[in-house]
Structure formats: C-alpha cells, structure tokens
Tab-separated table of C-alpha atoms and ligand atoms in Angstrom:
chain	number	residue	atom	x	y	z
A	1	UNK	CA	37.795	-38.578	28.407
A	2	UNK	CA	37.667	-38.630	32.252
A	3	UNK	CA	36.578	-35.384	33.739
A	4	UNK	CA	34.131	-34.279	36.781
A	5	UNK	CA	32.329	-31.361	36.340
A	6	UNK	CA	29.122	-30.083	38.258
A	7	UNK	CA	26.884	-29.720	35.054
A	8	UNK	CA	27.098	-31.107	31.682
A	9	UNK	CA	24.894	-28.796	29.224
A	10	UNK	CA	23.049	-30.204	25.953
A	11	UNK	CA	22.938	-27.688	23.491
A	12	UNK	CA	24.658	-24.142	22.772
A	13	UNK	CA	22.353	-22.100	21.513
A	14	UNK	CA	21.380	-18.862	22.942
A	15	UNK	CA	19.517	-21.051	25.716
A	16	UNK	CA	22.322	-23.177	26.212
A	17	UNK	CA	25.261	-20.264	25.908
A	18	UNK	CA	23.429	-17.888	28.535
A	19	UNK	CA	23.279	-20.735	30.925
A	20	UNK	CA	27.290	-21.436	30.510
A	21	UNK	CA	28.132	-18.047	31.383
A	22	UNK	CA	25.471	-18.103	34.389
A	23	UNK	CA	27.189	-21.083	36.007
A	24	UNK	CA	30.642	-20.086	35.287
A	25	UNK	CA	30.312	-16.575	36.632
A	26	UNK	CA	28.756	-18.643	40.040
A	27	UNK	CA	32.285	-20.624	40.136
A	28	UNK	CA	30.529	-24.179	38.785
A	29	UNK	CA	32.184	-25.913	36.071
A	30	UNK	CA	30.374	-26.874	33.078
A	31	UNK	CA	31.051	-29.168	29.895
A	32	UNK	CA	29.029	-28.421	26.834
A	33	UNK	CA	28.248	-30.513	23.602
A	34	UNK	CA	26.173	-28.748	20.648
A	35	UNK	CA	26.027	-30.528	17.116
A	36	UNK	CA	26.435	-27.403	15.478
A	37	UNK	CA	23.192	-26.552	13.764
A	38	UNK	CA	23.247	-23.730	11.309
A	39	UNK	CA	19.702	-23.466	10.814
A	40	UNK	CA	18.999	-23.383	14.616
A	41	UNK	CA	16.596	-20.618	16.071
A	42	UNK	CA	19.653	-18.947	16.978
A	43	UNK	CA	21.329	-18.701	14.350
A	44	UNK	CA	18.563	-17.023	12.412
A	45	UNK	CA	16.769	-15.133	14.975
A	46	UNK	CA	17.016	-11.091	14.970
A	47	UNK	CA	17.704	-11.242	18.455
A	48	UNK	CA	15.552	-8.238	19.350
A	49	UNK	CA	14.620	-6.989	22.886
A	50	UNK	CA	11.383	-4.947	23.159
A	51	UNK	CA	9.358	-3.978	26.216
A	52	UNK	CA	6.107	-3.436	23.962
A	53	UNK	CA	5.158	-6.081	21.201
A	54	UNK	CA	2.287	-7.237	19.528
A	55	UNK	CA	-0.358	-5.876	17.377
A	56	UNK	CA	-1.901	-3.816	20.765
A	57	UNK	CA	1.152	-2.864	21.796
A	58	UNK	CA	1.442	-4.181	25.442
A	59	UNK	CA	4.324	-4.463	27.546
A	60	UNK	CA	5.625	-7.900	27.117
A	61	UNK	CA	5.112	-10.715	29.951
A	62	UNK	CA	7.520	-10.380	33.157
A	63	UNK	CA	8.516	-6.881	31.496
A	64	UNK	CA	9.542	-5.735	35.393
A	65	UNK	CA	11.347	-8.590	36.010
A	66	UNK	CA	13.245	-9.352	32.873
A	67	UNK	CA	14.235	-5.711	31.546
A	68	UNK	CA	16.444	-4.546	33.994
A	69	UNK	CA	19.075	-7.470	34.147
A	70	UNK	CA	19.041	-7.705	29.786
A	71	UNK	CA	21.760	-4.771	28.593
A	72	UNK	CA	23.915	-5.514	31.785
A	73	UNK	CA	23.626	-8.969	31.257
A	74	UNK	CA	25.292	-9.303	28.252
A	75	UNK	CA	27.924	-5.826	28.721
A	76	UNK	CA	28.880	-8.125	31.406
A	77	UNK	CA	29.378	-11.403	28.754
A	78	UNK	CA	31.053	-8.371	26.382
A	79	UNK	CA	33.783	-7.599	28.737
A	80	UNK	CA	34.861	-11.370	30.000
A	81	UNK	CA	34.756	-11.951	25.970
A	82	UNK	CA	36.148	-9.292	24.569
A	83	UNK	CA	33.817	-8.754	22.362
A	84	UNK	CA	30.370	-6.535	21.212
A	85	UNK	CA	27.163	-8.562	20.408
A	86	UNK	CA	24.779	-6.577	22.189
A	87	UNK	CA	23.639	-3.491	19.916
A	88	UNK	CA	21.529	-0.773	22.226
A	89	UNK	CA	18.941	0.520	19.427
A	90	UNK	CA	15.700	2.625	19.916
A	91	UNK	CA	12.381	0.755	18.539
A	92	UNK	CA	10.479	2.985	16.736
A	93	UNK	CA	6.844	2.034	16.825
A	94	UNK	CA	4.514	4.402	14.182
A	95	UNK	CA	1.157	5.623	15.536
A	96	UNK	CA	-1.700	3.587	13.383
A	97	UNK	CA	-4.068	7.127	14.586
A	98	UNK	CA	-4.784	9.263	16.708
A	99	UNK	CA	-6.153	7.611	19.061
A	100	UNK	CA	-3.129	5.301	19.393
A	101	UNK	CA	-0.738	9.141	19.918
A	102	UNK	CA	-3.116	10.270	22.502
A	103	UNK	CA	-3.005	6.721	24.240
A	104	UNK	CA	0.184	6.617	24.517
A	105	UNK	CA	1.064	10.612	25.429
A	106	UNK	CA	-1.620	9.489	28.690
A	107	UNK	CA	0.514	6.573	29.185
A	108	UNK	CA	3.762	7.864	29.335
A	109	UNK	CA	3.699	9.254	32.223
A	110	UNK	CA	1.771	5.906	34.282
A	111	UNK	CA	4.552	4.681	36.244
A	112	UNK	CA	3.377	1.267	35.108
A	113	UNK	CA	4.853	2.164	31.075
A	114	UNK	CA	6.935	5.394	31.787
A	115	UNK	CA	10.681	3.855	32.244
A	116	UNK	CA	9.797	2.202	28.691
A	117	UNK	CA	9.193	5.547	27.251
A	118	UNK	CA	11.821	6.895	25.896
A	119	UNK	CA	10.101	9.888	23.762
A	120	UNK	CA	7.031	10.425	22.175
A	121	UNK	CA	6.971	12.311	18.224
A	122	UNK	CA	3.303	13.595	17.493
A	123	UNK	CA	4.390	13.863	14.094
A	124	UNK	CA	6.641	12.004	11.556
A	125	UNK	CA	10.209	11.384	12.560
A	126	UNK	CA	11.306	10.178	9.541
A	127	UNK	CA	11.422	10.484	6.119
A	128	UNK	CA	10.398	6.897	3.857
A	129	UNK	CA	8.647	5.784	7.055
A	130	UNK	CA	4.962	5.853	6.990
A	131	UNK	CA	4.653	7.441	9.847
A	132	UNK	CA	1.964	10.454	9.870
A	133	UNK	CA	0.963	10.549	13.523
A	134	UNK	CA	4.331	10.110	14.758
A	135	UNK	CA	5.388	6.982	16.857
A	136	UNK	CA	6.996	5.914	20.593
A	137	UNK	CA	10.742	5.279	20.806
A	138	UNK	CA	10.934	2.572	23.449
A	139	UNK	CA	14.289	1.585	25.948
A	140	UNK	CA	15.515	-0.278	26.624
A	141	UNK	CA	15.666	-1.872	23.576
A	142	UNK	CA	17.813	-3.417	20.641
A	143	UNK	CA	18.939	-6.406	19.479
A	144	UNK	CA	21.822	-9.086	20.487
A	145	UNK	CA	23.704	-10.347	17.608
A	146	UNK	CA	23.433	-13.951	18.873
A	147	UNK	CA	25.585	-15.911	16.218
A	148	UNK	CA	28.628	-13.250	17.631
A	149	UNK	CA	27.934	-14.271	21.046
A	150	UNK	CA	27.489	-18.308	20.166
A	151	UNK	CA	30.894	-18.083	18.463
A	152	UNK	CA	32.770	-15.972	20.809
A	153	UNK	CA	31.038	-18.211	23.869
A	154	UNK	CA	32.217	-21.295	22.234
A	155	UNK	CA	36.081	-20.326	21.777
A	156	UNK	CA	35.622	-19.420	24.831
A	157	UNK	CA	34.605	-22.742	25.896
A	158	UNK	CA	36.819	-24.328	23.951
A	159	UNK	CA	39.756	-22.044	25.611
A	160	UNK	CA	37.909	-24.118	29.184
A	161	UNK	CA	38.631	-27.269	27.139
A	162	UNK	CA	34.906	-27.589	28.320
A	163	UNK	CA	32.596	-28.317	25.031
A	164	UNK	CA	32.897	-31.087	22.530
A	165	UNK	CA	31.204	-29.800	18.924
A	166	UNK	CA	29.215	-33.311	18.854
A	167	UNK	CA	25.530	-34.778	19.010
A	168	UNK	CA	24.991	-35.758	22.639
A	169	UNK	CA	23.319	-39.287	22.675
A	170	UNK	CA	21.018	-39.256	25.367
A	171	UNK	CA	20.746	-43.198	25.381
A	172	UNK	CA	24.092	-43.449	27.327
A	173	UNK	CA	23.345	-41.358	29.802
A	174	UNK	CA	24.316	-43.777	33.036
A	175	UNK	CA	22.058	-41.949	35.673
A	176	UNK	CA	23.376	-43.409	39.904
A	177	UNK	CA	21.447	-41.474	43.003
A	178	UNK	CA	22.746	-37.754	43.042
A	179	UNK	CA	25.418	-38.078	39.790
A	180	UNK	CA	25.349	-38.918	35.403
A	181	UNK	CA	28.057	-39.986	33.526
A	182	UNK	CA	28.351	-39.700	29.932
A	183	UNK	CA	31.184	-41.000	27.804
A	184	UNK	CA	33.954	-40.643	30.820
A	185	UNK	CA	32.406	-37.218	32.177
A	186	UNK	CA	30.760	-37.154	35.199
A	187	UNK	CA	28.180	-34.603	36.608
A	188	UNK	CA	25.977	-33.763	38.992
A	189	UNK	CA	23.454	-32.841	36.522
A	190	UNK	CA	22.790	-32.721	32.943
A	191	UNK	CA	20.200	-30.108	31.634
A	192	UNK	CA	18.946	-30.361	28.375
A	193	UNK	CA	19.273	-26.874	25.957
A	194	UNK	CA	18.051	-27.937	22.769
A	195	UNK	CA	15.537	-25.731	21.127
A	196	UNK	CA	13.266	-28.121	19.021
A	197	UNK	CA	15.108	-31.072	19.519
A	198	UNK	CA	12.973	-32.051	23.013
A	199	UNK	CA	14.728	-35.870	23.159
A	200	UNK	CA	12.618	-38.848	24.032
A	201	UNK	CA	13.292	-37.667	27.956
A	202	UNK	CA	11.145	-34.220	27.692
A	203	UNK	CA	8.651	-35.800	24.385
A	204	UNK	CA	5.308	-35.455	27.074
A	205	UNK	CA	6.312	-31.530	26.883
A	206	UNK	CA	3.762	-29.714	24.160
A	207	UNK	CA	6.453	-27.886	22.061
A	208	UNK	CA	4.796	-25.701	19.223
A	209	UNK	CA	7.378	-24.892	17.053
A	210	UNK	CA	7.107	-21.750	14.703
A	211	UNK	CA	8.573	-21.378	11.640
A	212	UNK	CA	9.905	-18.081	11.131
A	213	UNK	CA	11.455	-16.261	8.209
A	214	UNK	CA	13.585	-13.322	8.264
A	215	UNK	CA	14.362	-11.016	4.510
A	216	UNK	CA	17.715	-9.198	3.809
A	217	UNK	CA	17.563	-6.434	2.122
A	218	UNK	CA	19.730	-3.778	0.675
A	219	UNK	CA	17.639	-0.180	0.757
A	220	UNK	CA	18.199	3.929	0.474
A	221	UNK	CA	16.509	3.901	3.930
A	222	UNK	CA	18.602	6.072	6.377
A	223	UNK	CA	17.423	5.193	9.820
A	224	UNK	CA	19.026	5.221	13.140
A	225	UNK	CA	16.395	3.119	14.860
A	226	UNK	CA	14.538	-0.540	14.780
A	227	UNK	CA	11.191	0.470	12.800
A	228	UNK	CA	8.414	-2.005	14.178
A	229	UNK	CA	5.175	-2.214	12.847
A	230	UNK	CA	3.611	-5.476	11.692
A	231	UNK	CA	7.409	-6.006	10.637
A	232	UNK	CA	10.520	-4.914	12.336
A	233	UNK	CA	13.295	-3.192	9.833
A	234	UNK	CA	16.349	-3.468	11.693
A	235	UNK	CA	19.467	-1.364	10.488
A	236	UNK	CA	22.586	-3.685	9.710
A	237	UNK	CA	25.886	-1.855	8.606
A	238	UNK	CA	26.230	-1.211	4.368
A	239	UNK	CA	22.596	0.045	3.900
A	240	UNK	CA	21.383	-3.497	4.514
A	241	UNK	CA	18.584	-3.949	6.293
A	242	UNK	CA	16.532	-7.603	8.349
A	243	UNK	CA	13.143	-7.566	7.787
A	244	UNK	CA	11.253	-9.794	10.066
A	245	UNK	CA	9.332	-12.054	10.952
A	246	UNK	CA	6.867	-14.543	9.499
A	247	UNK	CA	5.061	-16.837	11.493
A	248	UNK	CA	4.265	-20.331	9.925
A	249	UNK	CA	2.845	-23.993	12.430
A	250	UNK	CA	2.502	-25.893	9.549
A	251	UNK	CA	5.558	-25.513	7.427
A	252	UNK	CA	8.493	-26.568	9.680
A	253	UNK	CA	11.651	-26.362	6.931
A	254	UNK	CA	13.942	-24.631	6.885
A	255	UNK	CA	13.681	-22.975	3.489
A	256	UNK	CA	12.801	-19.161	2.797
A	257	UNK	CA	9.489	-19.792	1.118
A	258	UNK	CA	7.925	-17.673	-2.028
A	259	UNK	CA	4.970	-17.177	0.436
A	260	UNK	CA	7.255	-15.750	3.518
A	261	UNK	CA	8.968	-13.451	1.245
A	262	UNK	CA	5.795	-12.067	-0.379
A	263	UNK	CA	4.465	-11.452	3.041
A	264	UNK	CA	7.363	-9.848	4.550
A	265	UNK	CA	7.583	-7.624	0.854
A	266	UNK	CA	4.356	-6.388	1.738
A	267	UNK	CA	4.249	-5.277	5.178
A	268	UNK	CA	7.867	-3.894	4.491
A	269	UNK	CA	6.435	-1.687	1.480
A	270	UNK	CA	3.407	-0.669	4.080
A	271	UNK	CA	6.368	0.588	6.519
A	272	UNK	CA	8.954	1.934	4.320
A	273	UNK	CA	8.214	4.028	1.184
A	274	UNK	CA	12.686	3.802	0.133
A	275	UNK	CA	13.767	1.729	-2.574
A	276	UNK	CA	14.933	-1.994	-1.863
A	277	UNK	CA	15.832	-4.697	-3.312
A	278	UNK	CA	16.151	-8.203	-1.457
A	279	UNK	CA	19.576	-9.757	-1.414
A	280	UNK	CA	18.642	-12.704	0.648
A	281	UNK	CA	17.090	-14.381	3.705
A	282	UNK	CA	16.984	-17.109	6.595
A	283	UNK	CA	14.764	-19.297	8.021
A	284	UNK	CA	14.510	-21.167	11.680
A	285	UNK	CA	11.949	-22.944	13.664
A	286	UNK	CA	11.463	-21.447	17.369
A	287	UNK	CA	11.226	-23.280	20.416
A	288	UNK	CA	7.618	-21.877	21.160
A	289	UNK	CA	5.265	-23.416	24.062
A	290	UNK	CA	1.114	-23.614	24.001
A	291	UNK	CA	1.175	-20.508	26.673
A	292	UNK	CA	4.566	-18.737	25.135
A	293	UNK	CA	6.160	-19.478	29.088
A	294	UNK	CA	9.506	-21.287	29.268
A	295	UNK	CA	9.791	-25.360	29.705
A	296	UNK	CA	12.126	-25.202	32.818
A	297	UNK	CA	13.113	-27.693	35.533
A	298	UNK	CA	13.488	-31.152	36.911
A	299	UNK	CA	12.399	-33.993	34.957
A	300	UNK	CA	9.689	-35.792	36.810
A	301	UNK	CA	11.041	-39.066	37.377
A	302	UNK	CA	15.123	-38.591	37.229
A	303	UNK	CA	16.158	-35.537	38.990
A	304	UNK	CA	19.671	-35.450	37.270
A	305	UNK	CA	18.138	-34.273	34.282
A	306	UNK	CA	16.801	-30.602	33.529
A	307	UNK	CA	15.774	-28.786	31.100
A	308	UNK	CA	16.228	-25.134	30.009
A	309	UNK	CA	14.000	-24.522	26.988
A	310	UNK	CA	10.927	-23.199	25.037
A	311	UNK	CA	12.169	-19.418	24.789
A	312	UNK	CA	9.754	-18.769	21.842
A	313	UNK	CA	9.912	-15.405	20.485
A	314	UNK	CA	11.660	-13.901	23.174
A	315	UNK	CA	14.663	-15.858	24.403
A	316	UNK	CA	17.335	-12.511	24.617
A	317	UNK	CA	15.287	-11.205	27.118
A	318	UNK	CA	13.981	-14.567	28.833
A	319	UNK	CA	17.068	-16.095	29.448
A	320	UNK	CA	19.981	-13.589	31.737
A	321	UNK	CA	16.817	-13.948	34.385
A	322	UNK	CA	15.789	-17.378	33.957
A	323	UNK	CA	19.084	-18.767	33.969
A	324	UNK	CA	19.721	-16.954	37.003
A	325	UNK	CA	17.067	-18.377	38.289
A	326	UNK	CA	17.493	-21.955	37.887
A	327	UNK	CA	20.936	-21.620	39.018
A	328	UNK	CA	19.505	-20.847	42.330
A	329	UNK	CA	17.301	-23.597	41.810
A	330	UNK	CA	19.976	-26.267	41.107
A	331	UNK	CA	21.727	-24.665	43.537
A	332	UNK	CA	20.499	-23.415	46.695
A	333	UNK	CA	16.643	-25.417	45.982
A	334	UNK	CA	14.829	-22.631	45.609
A	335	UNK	CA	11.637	-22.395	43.802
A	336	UNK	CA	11.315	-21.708	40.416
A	337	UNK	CA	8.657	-19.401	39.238
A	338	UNK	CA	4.860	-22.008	38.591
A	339	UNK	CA	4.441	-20.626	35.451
A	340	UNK	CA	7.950	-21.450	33.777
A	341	UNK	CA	8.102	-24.720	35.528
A	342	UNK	CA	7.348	-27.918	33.724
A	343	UNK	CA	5.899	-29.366	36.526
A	344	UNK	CA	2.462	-27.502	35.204
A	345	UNK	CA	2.994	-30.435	32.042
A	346	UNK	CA	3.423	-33.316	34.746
A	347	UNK	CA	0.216	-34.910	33.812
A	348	UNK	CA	0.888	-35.225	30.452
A	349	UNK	CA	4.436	-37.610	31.212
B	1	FAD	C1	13.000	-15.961	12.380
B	1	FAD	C2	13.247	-15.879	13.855
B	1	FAD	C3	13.319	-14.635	14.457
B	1	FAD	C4	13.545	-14.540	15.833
B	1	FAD	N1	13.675	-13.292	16.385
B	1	FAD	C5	13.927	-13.176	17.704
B	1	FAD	C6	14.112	-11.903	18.293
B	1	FAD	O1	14.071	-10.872	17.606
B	1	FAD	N2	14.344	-11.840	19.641
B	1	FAD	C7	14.421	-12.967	20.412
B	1	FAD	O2	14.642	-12.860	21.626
B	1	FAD	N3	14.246	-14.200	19.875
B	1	FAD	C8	14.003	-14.320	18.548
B	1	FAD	N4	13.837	-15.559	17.999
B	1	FAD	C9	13.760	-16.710	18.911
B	1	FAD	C10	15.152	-17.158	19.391
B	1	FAD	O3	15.872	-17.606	18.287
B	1	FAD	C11	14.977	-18.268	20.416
B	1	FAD	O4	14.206	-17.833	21.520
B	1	FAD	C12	16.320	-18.758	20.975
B	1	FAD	O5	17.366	-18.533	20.091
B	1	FAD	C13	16.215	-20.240	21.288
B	1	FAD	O6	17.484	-20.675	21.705
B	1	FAD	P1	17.718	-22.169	22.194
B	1	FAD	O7	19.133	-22.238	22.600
B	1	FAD	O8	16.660	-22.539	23.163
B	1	FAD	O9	17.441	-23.086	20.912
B	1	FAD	P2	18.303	-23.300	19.585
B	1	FAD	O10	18.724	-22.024	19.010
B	1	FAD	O11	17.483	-24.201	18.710
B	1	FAD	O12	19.596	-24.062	20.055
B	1	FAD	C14	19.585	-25.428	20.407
B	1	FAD	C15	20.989	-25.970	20.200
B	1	FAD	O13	21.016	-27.301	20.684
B	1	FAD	C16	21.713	-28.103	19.757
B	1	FAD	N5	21.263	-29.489	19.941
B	1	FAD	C17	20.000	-29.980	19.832
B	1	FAD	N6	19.999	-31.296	20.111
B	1	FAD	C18	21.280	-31.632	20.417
B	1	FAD	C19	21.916	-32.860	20.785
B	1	FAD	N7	21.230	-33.999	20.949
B	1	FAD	N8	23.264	-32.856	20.986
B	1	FAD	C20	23.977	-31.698	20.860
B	1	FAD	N9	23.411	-30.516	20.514
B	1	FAD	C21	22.088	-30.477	20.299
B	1	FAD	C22	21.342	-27.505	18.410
B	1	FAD	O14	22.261	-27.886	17.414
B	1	FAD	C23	21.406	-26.013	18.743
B	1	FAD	O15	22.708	-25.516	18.580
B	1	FAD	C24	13.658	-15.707	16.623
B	1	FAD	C25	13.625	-16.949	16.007
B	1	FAD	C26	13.431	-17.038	14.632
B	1	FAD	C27	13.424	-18.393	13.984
C-alpha cells in the first residue's frame, strides 16, 4: 500500500478511537491498525463517567476541566456516526450516615461541588436499595457503551479506507528527520494507543496494570439510575444488570475468577436487597499508571513517535480533553499539561 497520511495511530481502543475522531474533526488524515483484542480494557470496561468516586467520595482529578467537554463530546461522535453509545444516567450514591447526608446537604451548595449536584434524598429513594439515609444523584454522569462506539468508529474507518484490522510491528518502523514509514504508508507521526501492550519503544514507562472484573446479572431490581457504593449496579435493558468492579495487581488473566465473583456477590448483596441470579461476566486488564495520570507525549529520543495511553480507571472522561489536547500539541507545539506528560518518566529511559 502507498498512502501519505499526517498520523498513523497504533491501537483502537477507546484511547486510540477518541483520538481518530479528534484529528479527523481538525481536517488531518489518519490510518489506524488495531489487532482486534476482545479481551481489551475496552471491550470490558463499564464505561462509566462520575464526577465523585472513591470510598470518600471526592470529586475526581481535573473534574473542572474534563466534565464539561464529556456528554458533548461524544453527542458530537453520535451524530457524524449515526449512532447512540453515550447513555446520560444519574449515579446514585447511598448515604453510609448521617454525617455523610449532612456533609453533603453543606456541600451542595459550595460552588466548588454544586454543578455536580444534581439532588439530594434525606431518605430512601428506592425500594431493594439499602439506602436508609438517602443518597446524592450526581450529573453529569453515565456511562459510554464503548464496544458500540469501537465498532461504529471502525466501519467508519473502514468507510475512510483508513485502518487495517492487523498487529502493527513496531520493528519496521523506518523513522527519516520529520516523517515514518511503515509498510508503504507514510506519516508525519505515529502515536502509540495500546493499552497494556507499551512496545519495547515506551518499556522505561511504569505501567501498573489492574485486573478488573465486571458480573452480569439478571435481577427484580427496578432502577432508573447507576447505584454506586463499593460496587456500581448499572441498569442494562431486559432486567440485566453490570456489577462492577474488582481490582486485582497480581492476577493479570483474563478469566472471571471464583474470587472476583464472590467479591462482587457480596458487595452487590450489601447494595441491593432484589433477587439475582448471575448469568455471566468479563474480565480486562486496565492501562493504570503509579500516580493514576495519563502516559502522554513525545518519545524522548525519536520525536515521530507518541504515545496516548495509561487512562486507568477513567479513560471516558480522560480522553475528549486529552486528545484535544495533544492535538494542539502535535499541532500548533503547545504544551501539554506536566502531570500527563511522560517527560516526568524521562529518567527512567
Ligand atoms: C473491568 C473494567 C472496568 C472499567 N470500567 C471503566 C469505567 O466505568 N469507566 C471508564 O472510563 N473506564 C473504565 N475502565 C477503563 C477503560 O477500559 C480504559 O481506561 C480504556 O478503555 C483504555 O483504552 P485504551 O484504548 O487505552 O486501551 P485498550 O482498551 O487496551 O486498547 C488498546 C488497543 O490497542 C490494540 N493493540 C495493542 N497493541 C497493538 C499492536 N501492536 N498493533 C495493533 N493493535 C494493538 C489492542 O488490541 C486494543 O484494541 C474499565 C476497565 C476494566 C477492565
């Protein structure tokens, strides 16, 4: 094949798709390869956006920055494909007391939380959730139905006649001053999208990656939102239900696990008092880094080669911004945010 295009991408997962669309929209051309991975991160992952996560409930890193660009983002994506992926459900967070409800009425109405607020109950909401002190809906929120948007992004692609469903071979990567080639295609750049998969070029990076496992479930629960407490329950169509997520370093398969569905069975049963029975389940590793901020950038000694990478937990919401960003980067040289760029790893190459 002999083609020119301004950036050949590595990798179409959610990482690799949102940066696609990015460089598209900004009139570049773009030619993708992904081996097709079915067990990839995102092709297991909930895809969940929430402004408040964790045990302590605290608005998630960059929340300012990264929140307002997510729903339009995709809606945007929607239209050009034709297509819904991104589903706009409240998360439902139970109080754990009352000291947690009388936080969170104070907080409400700080500017710093309020447009994440979108009510407060001060008691239950709803029935077969233990939920005694009530809970916080938060916006925006949802979740993106990422293998939709992979599979309608790579038709689309495929419509472009720009992404070949093979395993890029980084070894014949010819790099000359200011261009790479790679079997007949030529580029200016090539930036590396491939979740766990780091290559020999980006091997000095610290990836952690994080197994996690995710339960179906079939259940007489009737709710309307994402329930998230030590688990999220997310509502699928049929009465089925995604219960998520366990977090495992030191198993890195890909199989659901005896232990993972034990764990997710009981947090689920601590939730949710409905009937259920499991009906099946999925398992990924996540791109996750040492201080849970992207790998993005240049590489240090070939600056044809970047990398877009180490989303973690949270790459829906990371990536319509960070994208964005690096195509200003690549193309305009501006500066990319310290604390996303690899640069900080430099000493370790
Ligand atoms: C159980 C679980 C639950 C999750 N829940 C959420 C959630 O609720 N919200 C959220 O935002 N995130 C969630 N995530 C994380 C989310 O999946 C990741 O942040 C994101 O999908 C990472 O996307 P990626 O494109 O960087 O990597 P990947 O999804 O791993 O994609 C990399 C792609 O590159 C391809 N590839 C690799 N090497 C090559 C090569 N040499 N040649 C060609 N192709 C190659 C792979 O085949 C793959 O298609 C979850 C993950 C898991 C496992």
């Amino acid at each position: 094949m002999n083609k020119k295009v301004d950036f050949i991408i590595v990798g179409q997962g959610l990482a690799g798709s949102v940066l696609a669309h990015v460089l598209l929209k900004n009139g570049k051309t773009v030619h993708v390869f992904d081996k097709i991975e079915p067990h990839s991160s995102s092709m297991v992952a909930a895809g969940l956006y929430n402004p408040i996560t964790g045990r302590k409930m605290v608005k998630t890193w960059n929340a300012d920055k990264l929140f307002p660009l997510i729903e339009s983002f995709y809606h945007e994506i929607e239209s050009l494909l034709k297509c819904q992926f991104l589903h706009r459900v409240n998360i439902y967070r139970p109080f754990v007391n009352m000291a947690e409800q009388n936080d969170w009425q104070a907080k409400s109405t700080d500017p710093e939380f309020e447009s994440y607020v979108e009510s407060i109950s001060l008691g239950p909401s709803y029935d077969c959730v233990v939920n005694p002190f009530g809970g916080i809906s938060l916006r925006p929120s949802g979740y993106v139905d990422i293998p939709c948007f992979l599979e309608f992004t790579r038709s689309y692609l495929k419509e472009l006649n720009s992404i070949t469903p093979e395993l890029f071979d980084e070894s014949l990567i010819k790099v000359d001053s200011g261009s790479v080639e790679y079997r007949g295609i030529s580029a200016y750049k090539v930036v590396f999208c491939t979740g766990i998969n780091l290559g020999t070029l980006f091997d000095f990076l610290p990836l952690r990656p994080v197994k996690g496992e995710i339960l179906e479930i079939s259940s007489s629960l009737s709710v309307d939102a994402i329930i998230n407490r030590g688990v999220f329950v997310l509502p699928k169509i049929d009465c089925k239900y995604r219960v998520g997520a366990t977090y495992n370093w030191k198993d890195l398969s890909v199989n659901m696990t005896d232990k993972g569905t034990s764990y997710l069975k009981e947090k689920f049963e601590n939730l949710v008092t409905a009937n259920y029975k499991v009906v099946g389940g999925k398992a990924g590793i996540r791109p996750t880094t040492p201080d849970r901020k992207p790998f993005i950038g240049i590489h240090p000694s070939i600056p044809e080669i970047g990398i877009f990478n180490g989303f973690g937990t949270k790459g829906v919401s990371l990536t319509p911004y960070y994208a964005n960003q690096l195509y200003r980067v690549l193309e305009f040289g501006e500066e990319l945010d310290s604390e996303v760029n690899i640069s900080r790893f430099f000493s370790l190459s």
